[in-house]
mmCIF file of C-alpha atoms and ligand atoms in Angstrom:
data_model
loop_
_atom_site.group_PDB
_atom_site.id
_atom_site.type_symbol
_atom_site.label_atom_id
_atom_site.label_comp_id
_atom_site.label_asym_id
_atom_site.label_seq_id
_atom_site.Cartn_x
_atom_site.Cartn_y
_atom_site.Cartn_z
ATOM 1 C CA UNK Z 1 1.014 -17.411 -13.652
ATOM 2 C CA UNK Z 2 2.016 -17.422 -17.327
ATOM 3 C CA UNK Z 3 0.411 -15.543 -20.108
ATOM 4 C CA UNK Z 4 -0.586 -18.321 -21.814
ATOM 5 C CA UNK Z 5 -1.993 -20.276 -18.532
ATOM 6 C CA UNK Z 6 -4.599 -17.004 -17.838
ATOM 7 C CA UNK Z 7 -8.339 -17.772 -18.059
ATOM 8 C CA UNK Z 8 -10.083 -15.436 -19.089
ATOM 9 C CA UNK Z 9 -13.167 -14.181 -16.549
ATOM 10 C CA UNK Z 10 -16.582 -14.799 -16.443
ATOM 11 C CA UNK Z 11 -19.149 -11.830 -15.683
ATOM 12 C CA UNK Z 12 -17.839 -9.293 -17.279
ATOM 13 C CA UNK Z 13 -18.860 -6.576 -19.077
ATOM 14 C CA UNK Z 14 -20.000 -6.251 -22.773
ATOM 15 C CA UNK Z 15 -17.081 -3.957 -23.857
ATOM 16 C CA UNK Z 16 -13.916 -4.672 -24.876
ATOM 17 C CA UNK Z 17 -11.297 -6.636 -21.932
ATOM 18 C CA UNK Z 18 -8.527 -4.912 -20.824
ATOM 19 C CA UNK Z 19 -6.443 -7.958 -22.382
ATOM 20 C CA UNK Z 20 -8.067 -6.540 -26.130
ATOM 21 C CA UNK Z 21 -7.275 -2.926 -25.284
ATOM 22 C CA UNK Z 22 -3.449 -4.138 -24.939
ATOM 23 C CA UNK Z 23 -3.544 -5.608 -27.973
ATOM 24 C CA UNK Z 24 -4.855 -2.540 -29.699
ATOM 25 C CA UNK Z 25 -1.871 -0.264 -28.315
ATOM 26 C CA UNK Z 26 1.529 -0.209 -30.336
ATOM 27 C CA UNK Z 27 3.900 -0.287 -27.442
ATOM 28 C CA UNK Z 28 3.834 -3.509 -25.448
ATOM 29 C CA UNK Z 29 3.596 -3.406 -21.816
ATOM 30 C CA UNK Z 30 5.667 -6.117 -19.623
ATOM 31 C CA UNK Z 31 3.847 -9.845 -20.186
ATOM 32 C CA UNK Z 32 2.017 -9.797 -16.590
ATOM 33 C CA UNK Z 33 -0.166 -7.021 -17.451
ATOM 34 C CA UNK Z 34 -1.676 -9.528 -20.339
ATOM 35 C CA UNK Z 35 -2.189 -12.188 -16.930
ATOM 36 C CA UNK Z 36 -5.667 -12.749 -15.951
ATOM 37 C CA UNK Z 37 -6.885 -14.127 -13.008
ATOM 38 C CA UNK Z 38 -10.734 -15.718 -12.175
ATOM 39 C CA UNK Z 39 -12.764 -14.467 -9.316
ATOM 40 C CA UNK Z 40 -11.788 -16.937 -6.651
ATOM 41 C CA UNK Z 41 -15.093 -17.181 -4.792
ATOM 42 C CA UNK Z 42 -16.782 -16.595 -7.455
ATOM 43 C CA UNK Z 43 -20.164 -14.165 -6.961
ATOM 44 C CA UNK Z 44 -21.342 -15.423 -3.918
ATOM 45 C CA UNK Z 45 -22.204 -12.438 -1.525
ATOM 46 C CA UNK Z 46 -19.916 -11.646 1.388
ATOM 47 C CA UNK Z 47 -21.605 -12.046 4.354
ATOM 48 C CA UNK Z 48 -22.480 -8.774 6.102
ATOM 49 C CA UNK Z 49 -20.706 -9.610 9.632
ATOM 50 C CA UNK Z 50 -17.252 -9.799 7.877
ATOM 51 C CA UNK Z 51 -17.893 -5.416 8.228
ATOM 52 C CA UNK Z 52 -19.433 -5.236 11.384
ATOM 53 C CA UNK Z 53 -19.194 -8.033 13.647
ATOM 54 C CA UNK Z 54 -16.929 -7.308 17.080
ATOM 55 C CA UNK Z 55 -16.106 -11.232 16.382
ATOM 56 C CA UNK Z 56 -14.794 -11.213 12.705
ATOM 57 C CA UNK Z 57 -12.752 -7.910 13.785
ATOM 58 C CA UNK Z 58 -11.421 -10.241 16.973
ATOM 59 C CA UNK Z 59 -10.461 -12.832 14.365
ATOM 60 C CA UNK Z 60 -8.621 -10.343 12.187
ATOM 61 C CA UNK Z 61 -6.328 -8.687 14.537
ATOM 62 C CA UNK Z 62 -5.782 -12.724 15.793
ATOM 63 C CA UNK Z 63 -4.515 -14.201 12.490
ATOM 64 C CA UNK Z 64 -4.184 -11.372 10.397
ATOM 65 C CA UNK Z 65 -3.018 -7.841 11.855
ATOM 66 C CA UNK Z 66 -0.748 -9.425 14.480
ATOM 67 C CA UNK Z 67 0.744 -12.318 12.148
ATOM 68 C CA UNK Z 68 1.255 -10.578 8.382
ATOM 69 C CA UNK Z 69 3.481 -7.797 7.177
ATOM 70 C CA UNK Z 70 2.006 -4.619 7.115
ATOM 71 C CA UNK Z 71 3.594 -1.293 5.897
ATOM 72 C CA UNK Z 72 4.352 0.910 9.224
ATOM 73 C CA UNK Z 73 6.568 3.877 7.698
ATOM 74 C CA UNK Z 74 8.943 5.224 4.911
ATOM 75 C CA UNK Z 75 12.531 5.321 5.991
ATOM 76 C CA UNK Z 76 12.898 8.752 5.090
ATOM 77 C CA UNK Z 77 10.427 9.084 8.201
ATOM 78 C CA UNK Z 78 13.439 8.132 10.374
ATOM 79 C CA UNK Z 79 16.726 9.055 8.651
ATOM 80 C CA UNK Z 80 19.050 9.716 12.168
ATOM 81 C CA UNK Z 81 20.299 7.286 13.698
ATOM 82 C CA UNK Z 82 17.683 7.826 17.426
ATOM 83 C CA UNK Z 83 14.979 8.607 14.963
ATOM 84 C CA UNK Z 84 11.823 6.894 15.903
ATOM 85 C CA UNK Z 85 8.402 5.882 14.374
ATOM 86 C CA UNK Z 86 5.298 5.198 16.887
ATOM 87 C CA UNK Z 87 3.038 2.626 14.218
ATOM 88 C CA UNK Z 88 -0.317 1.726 15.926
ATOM 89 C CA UNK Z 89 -2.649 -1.350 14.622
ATOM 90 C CA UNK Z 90 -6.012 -2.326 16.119
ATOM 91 C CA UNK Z 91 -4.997 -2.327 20.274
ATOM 92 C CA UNK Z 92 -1.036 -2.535 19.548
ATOM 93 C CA UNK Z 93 1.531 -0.484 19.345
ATOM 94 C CA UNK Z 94 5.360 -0.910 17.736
ATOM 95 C CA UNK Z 95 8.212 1.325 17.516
ATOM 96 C CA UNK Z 96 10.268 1.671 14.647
ATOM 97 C CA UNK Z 97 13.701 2.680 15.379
ATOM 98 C CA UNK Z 98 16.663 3.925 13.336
ATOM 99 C CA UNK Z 99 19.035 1.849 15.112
ATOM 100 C CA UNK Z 100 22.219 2.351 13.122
ATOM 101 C CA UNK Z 101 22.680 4.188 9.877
ATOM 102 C CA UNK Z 102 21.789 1.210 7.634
ATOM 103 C CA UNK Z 103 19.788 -0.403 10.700
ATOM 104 C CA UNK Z 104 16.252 -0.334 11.808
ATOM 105 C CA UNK Z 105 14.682 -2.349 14.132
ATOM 106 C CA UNK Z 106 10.943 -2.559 15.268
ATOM 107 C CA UNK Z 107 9.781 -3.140 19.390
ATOM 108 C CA UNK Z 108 6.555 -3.825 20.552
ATOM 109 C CA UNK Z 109 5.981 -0.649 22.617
ATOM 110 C CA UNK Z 110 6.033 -1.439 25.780
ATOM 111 C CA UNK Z 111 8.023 -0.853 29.062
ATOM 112 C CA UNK Z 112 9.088 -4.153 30.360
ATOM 113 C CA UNK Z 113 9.123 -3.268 33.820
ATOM 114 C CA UNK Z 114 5.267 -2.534 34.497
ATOM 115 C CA UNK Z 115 4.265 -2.276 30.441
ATOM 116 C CA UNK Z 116 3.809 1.314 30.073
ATOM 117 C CA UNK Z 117 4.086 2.617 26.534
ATOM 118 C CA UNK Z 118 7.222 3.258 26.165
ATOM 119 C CA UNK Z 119 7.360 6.410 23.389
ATOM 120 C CA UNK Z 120 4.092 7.969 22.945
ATOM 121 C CA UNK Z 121 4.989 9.849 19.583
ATOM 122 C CA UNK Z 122 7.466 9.879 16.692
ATOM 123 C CA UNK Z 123 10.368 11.560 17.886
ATOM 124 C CA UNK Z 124 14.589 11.054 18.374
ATOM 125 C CA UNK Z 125 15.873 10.120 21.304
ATOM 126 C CA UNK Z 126 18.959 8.674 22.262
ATOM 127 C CA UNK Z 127 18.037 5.942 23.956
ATOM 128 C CA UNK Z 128 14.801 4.758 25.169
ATOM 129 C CA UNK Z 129 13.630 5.756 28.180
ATOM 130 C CA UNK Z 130 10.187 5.061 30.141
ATOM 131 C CA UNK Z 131 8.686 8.188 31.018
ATOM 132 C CA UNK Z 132 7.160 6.136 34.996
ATOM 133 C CA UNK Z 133 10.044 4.842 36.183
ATOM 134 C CA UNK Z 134 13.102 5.678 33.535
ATOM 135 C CA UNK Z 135 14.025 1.856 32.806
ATOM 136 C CA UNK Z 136 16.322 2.658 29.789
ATOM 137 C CA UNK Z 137 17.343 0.401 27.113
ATOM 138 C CA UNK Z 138 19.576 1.227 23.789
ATOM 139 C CA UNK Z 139 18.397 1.436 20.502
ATOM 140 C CA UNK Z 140 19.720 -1.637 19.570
ATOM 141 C CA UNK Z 141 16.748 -3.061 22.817
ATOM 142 C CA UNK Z 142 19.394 -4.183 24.940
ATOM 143 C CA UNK Z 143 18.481 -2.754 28.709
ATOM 144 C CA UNK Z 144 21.302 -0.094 30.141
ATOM 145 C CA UNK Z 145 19.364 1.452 32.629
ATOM 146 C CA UNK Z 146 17.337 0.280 35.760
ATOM 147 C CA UNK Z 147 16.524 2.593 38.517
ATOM 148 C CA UNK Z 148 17.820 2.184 42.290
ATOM 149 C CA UNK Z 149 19.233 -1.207 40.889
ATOM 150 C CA UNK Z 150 19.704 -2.388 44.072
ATOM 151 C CA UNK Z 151 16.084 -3.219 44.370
ATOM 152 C CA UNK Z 152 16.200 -5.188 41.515
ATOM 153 C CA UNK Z 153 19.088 -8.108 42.564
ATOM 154 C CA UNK Z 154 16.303 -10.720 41.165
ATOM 155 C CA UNK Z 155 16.661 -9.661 37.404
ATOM 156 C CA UNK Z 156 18.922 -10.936 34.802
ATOM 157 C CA UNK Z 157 19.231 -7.247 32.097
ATOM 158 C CA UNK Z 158 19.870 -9.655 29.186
ATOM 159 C CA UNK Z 159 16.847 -11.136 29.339
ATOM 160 C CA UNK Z 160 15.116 -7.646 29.906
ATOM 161 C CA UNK Z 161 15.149 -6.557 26.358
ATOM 162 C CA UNK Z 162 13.028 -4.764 24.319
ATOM 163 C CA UNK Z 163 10.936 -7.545 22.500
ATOM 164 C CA UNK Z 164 11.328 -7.336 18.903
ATOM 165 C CA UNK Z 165 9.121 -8.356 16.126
ATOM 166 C CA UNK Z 166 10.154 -8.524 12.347
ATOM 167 C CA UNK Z 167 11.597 -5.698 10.219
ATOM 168 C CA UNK Z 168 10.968 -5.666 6.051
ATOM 169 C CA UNK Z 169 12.633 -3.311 4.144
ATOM 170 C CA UNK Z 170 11.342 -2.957 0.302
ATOM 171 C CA UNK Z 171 11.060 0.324 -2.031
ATOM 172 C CA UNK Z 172 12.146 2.804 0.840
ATOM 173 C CA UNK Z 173 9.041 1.500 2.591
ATOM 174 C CA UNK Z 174 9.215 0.413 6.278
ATOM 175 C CA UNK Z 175 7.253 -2.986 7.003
ATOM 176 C CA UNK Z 176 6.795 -4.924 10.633
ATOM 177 C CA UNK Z 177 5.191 -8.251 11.129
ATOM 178 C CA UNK Z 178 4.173 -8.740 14.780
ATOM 179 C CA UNK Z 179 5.169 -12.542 14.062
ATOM 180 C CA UNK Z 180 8.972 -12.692 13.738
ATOM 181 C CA UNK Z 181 8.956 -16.224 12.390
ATOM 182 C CA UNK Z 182 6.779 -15.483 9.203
ATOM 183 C CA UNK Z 183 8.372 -15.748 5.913
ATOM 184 C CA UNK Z 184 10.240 -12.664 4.602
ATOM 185 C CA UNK Z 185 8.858 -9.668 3.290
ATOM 186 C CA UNK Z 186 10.067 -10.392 0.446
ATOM 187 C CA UNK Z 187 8.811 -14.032 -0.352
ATOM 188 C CA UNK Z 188 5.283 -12.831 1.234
ATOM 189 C CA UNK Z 189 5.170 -9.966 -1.385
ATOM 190 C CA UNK Z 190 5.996 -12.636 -4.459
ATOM 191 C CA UNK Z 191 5.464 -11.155 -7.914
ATOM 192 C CA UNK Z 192 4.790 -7.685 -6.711
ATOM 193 C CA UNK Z 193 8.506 -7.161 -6.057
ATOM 194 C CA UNK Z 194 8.471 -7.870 -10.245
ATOM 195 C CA UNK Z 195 5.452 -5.864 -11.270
ATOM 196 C CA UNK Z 196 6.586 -2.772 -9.339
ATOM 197 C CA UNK Z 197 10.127 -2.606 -10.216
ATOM 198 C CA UNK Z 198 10.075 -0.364 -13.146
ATOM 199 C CA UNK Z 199 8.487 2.688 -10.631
ATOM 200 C CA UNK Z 200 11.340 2.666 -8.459
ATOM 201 C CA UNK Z 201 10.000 3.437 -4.782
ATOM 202 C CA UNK Z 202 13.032 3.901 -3.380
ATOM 203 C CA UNK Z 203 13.582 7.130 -5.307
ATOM 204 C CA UNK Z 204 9.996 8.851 -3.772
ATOM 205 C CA UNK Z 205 9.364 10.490 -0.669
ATOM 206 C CA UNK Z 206 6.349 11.800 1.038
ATOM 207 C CA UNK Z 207 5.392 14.849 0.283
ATOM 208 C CA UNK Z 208 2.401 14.956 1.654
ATOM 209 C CA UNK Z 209 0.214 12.603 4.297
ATOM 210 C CA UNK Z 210 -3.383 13.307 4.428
ATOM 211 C CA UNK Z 211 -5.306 10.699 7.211
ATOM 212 C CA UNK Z 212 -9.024 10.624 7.884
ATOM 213 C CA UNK Z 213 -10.485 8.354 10.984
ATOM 214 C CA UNK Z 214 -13.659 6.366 9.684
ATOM 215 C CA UNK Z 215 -16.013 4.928 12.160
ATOM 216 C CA UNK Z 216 -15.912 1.825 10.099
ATOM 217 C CA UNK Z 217 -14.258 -1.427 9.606
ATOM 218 C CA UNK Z 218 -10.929 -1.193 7.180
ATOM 219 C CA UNK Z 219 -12.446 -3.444 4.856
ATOM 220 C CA UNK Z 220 -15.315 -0.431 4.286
ATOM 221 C CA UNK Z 221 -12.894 2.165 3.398
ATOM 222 C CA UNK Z 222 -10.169 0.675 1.433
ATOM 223 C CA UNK Z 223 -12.761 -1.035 -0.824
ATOM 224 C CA UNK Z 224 -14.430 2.345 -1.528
ATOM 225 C CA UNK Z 225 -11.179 3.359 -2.920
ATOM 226 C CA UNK Z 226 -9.910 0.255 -5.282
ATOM 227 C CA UNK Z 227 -13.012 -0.245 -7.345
ATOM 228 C CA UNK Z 228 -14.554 1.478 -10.171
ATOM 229 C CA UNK Z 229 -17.976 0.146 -10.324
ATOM 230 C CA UNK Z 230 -18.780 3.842 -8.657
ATOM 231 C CA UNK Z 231 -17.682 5.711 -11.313
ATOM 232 C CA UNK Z 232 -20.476 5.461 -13.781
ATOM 233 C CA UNK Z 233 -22.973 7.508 -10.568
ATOM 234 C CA UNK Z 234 -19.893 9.252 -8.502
ATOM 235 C CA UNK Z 235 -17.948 10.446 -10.989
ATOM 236 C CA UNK Z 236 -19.921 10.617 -14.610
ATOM 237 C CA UNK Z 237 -17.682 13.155 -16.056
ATOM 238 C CA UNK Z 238 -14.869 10.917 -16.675
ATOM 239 C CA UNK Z 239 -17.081 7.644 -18.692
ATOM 240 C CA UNK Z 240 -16.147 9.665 -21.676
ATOM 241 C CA UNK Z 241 -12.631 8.595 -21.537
ATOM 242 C CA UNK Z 242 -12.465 5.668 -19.007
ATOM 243 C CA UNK Z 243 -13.649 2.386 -19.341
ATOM 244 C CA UNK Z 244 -14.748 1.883 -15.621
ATOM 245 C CA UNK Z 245 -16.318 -1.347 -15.460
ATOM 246 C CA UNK Z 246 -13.588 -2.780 -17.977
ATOM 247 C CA UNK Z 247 -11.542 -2.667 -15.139
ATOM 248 C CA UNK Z 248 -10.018 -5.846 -14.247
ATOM 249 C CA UNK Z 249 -8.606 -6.756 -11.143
ATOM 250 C CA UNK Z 250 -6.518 -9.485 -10.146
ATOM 251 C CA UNK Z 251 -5.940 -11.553 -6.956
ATOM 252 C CA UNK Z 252 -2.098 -12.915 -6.664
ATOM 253 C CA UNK Z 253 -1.288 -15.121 -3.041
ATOM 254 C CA UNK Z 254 -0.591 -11.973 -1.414
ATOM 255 C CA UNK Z 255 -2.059 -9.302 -3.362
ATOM 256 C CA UNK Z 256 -4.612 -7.847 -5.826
ATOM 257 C CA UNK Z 257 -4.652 -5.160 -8.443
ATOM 258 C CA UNK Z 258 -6.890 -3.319 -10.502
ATOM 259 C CA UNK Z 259 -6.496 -2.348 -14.272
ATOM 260 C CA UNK Z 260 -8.501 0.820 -15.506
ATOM 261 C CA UNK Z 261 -8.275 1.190 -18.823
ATOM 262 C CA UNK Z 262 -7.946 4.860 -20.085
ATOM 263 C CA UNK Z 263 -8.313 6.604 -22.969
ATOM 264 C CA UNK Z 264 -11.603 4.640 -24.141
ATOM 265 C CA UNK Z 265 -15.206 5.556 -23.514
ATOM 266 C CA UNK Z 266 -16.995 3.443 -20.569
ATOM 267 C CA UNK Z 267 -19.585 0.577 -21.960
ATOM 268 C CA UNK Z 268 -21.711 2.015 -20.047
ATOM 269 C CA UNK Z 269 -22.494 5.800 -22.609
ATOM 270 C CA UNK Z 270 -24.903 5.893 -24.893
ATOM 271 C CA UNK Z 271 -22.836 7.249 -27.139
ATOM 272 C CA UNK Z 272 -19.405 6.595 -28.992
ATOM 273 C CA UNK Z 273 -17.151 9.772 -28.242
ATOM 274 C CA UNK Z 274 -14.187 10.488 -30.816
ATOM 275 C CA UNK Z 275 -10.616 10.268 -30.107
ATOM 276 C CA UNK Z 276 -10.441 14.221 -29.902
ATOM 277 C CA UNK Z 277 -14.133 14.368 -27.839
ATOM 278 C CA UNK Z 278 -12.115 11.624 -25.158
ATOM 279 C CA UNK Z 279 -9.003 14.181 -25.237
ATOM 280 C CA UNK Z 280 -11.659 17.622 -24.953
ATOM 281 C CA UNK Z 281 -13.241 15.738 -21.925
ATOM 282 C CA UNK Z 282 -9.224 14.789 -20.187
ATOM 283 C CA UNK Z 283 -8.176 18.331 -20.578
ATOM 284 C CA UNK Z 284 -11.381 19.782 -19.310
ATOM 285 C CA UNK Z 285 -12.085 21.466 -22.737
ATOM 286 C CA UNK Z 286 -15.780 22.714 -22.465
ATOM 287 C CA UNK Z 287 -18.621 22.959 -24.580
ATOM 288 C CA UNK Z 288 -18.247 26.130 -27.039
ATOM 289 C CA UNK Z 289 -14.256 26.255 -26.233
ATOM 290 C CA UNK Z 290 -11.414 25.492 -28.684
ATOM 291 C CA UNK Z 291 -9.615 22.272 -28.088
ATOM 292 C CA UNK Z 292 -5.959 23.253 -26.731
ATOM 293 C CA UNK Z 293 -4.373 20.383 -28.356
ATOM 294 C CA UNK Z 294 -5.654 18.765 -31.596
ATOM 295 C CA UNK Z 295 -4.922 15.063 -32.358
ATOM 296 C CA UNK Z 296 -3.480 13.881 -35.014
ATOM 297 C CA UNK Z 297 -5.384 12.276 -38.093
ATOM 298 C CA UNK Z 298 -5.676 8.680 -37.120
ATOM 299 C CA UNK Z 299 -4.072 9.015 -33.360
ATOM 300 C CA UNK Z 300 -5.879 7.655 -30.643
ATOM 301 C CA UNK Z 301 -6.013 9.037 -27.278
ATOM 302 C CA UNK Z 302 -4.625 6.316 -25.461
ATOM 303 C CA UNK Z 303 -1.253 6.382 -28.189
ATOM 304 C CA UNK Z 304 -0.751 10.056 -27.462
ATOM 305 C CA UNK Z 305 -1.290 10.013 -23.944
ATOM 306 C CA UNK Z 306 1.122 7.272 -23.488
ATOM 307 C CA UNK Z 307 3.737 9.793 -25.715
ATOM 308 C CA UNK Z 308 3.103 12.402 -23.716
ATOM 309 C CA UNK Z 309 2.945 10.452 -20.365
ATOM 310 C CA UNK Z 310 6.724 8.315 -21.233
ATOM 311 C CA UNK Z 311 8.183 11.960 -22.051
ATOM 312 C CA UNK Z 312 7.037 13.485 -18.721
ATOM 313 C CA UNK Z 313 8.035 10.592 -16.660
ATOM 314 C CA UNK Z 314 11.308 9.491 -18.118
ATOM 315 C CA UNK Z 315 13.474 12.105 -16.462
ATOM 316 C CA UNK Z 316 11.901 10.535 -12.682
ATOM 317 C CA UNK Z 317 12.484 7.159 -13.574
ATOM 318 C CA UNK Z 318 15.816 7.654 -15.325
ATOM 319 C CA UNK Z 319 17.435 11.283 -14.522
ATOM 320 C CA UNK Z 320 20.606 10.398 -16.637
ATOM 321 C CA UNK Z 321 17.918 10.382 -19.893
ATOM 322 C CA UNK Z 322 16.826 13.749 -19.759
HETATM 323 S S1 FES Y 401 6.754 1.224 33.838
HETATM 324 FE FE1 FES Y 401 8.438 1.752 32.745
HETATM 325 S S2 FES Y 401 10.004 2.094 34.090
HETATM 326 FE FE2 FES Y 401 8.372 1.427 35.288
#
């Protein structure tokens, strides 16, 4: 989708689009942040059973959750060679396995003699060994091991191995698709290879993994997270300096994204906040207290932050440039 081929969206909101905001900034951004795409179905309501019906989540692990490419790991989870990953999904369960040093493989995770799971948490190992019986196979899911083999004369080990399913390896994540004869990670994730580039994943590591079980459908919780139509009654502190329902969010094949625009008051106050007021509110400056850091005559918020912002981030992106 070209810059010039974007339509612009209908139902939006009476301030300024996120396209206009760009155009109001002196440094240019890459030409896909000016791309804009249209609500595909429109504003037709979902229907209710896509979030709770047993059925709908039936037809989700079907064609989606056992057939797509789903992110299971980082590889710094499993940097040994015998370091493994346990990644569980609806009622399945895979193992991700530092095969080799620049080699990982993914099982479903399974014994193939009577189908207990075979490793029950992340761990290293050596080979892979089922805790019933101790059928053993190699990390590269060839079978070395069977038990009393001499009760076994009827099975061929080649065709005992550990039953693979597809490995994608992109930013120093991890990624599995159930379906080994999808397309590659790669093609699947199209433009968002591009748009991500310049934040270099494969330079990050976890430093910290914080998980929550919901008694909900997925659909429930991520979309609680990637909108900010909530902001205006959740979080009313920050409409001084973020245009919440300017957001705009886009819908590639594969993916979506949202754009919040910073450093500009939300449509929604009833009043027009200054540059410095929108920079008082960011740093937490309260009523009564001194601003910390003065703007500026004629700088805008969203100029200085961006300063201030490139400065602190250049050394991450680029160490050789600080
Ligand atoms: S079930 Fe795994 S070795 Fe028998």
């Amino acid at each position: 989708m070209s810059v010039e081929e974007t339509p612009v969206s209908l139902n939006r909101s009476p301030g300024p689009t996120y396209r206009q905001i760009l155009d109001s900034d002196r440094v240019k951004p890459a030409d896909h942040f000016y791309e804009e795409s249209p609500y595909f179905s429109g504003t037709d309501p979902i229907p209710v059973s896509r979030y709770i019906s047993r059925e709908f989540h039936e037809l989700e692990k079907k064609y989606m959750w056992r057939t797509t490419w789903q992110m299971a790991c980082r590889e710094e989870h499993i940097p040994a060679v015998g370091d493994t990953f346990v990644y569980e999904i609806c009622d399945m369960s895979f193992l991700i396995v530092r095969s080799a040093p620049d080699e990982i493989r993914a099982y479903w995770n399974f014994c193939r003699h009577r189908g207990r799971q075979l490793v029950s948490q992340s761990t290293w190992t050596p080979v892979l060994r089922c805790p019933f019986h101790s059928f053993t196979w190699n990390l590269d899911g060839t079978l070395a091991y069977v038990p009393t083999e001499w009760d076994f004369p009827h099975i061929d080990k080649d065709e005992l191995g550990l039953l693979s399913v597809g490995v994608g390896r992109w930013g120093g994540f991890v990624f599995i698709n159930p379906s080994p004869n999808g397309e590659s990670l790669e093609d699947y994730m199209g433009e968002m290879v591009e748009h991500t580039a310049p934040w270099h994943f494969e330079t990050r590591f976890v430093e910290a993994h914080v998980a929550k079980v919901f008694n909900a459908n997925w659909k429930i919780v991520e979309e609680a997270f990637m909108e900010s139509f909530h902001v205006a009654a959740t979080h009313p502190q920050q409409m001084v300096r973020l245009g919440d329902v300017n957001t705009q969010y886009d819908c590639y094949d594969n993916f979506s994204r949202a754009l919040h625009p910073s450093g500009v008051p939300s449509p929604l106050l009833k009043w027009t906040p200054t540059e410095q007021e929108m920079l008082d509110n960011m740093l937490d400056i309260r009523e009564g207290e001194e601003s910390i850091i003065v703007l500026p005559e004629g700088e805008t918020l969203r100029s200085f932050a961006a300063i201030v912002g490139r400065d602190q981030l250049r050394p991450a992106r680029d160490p050789n440039s600080a």
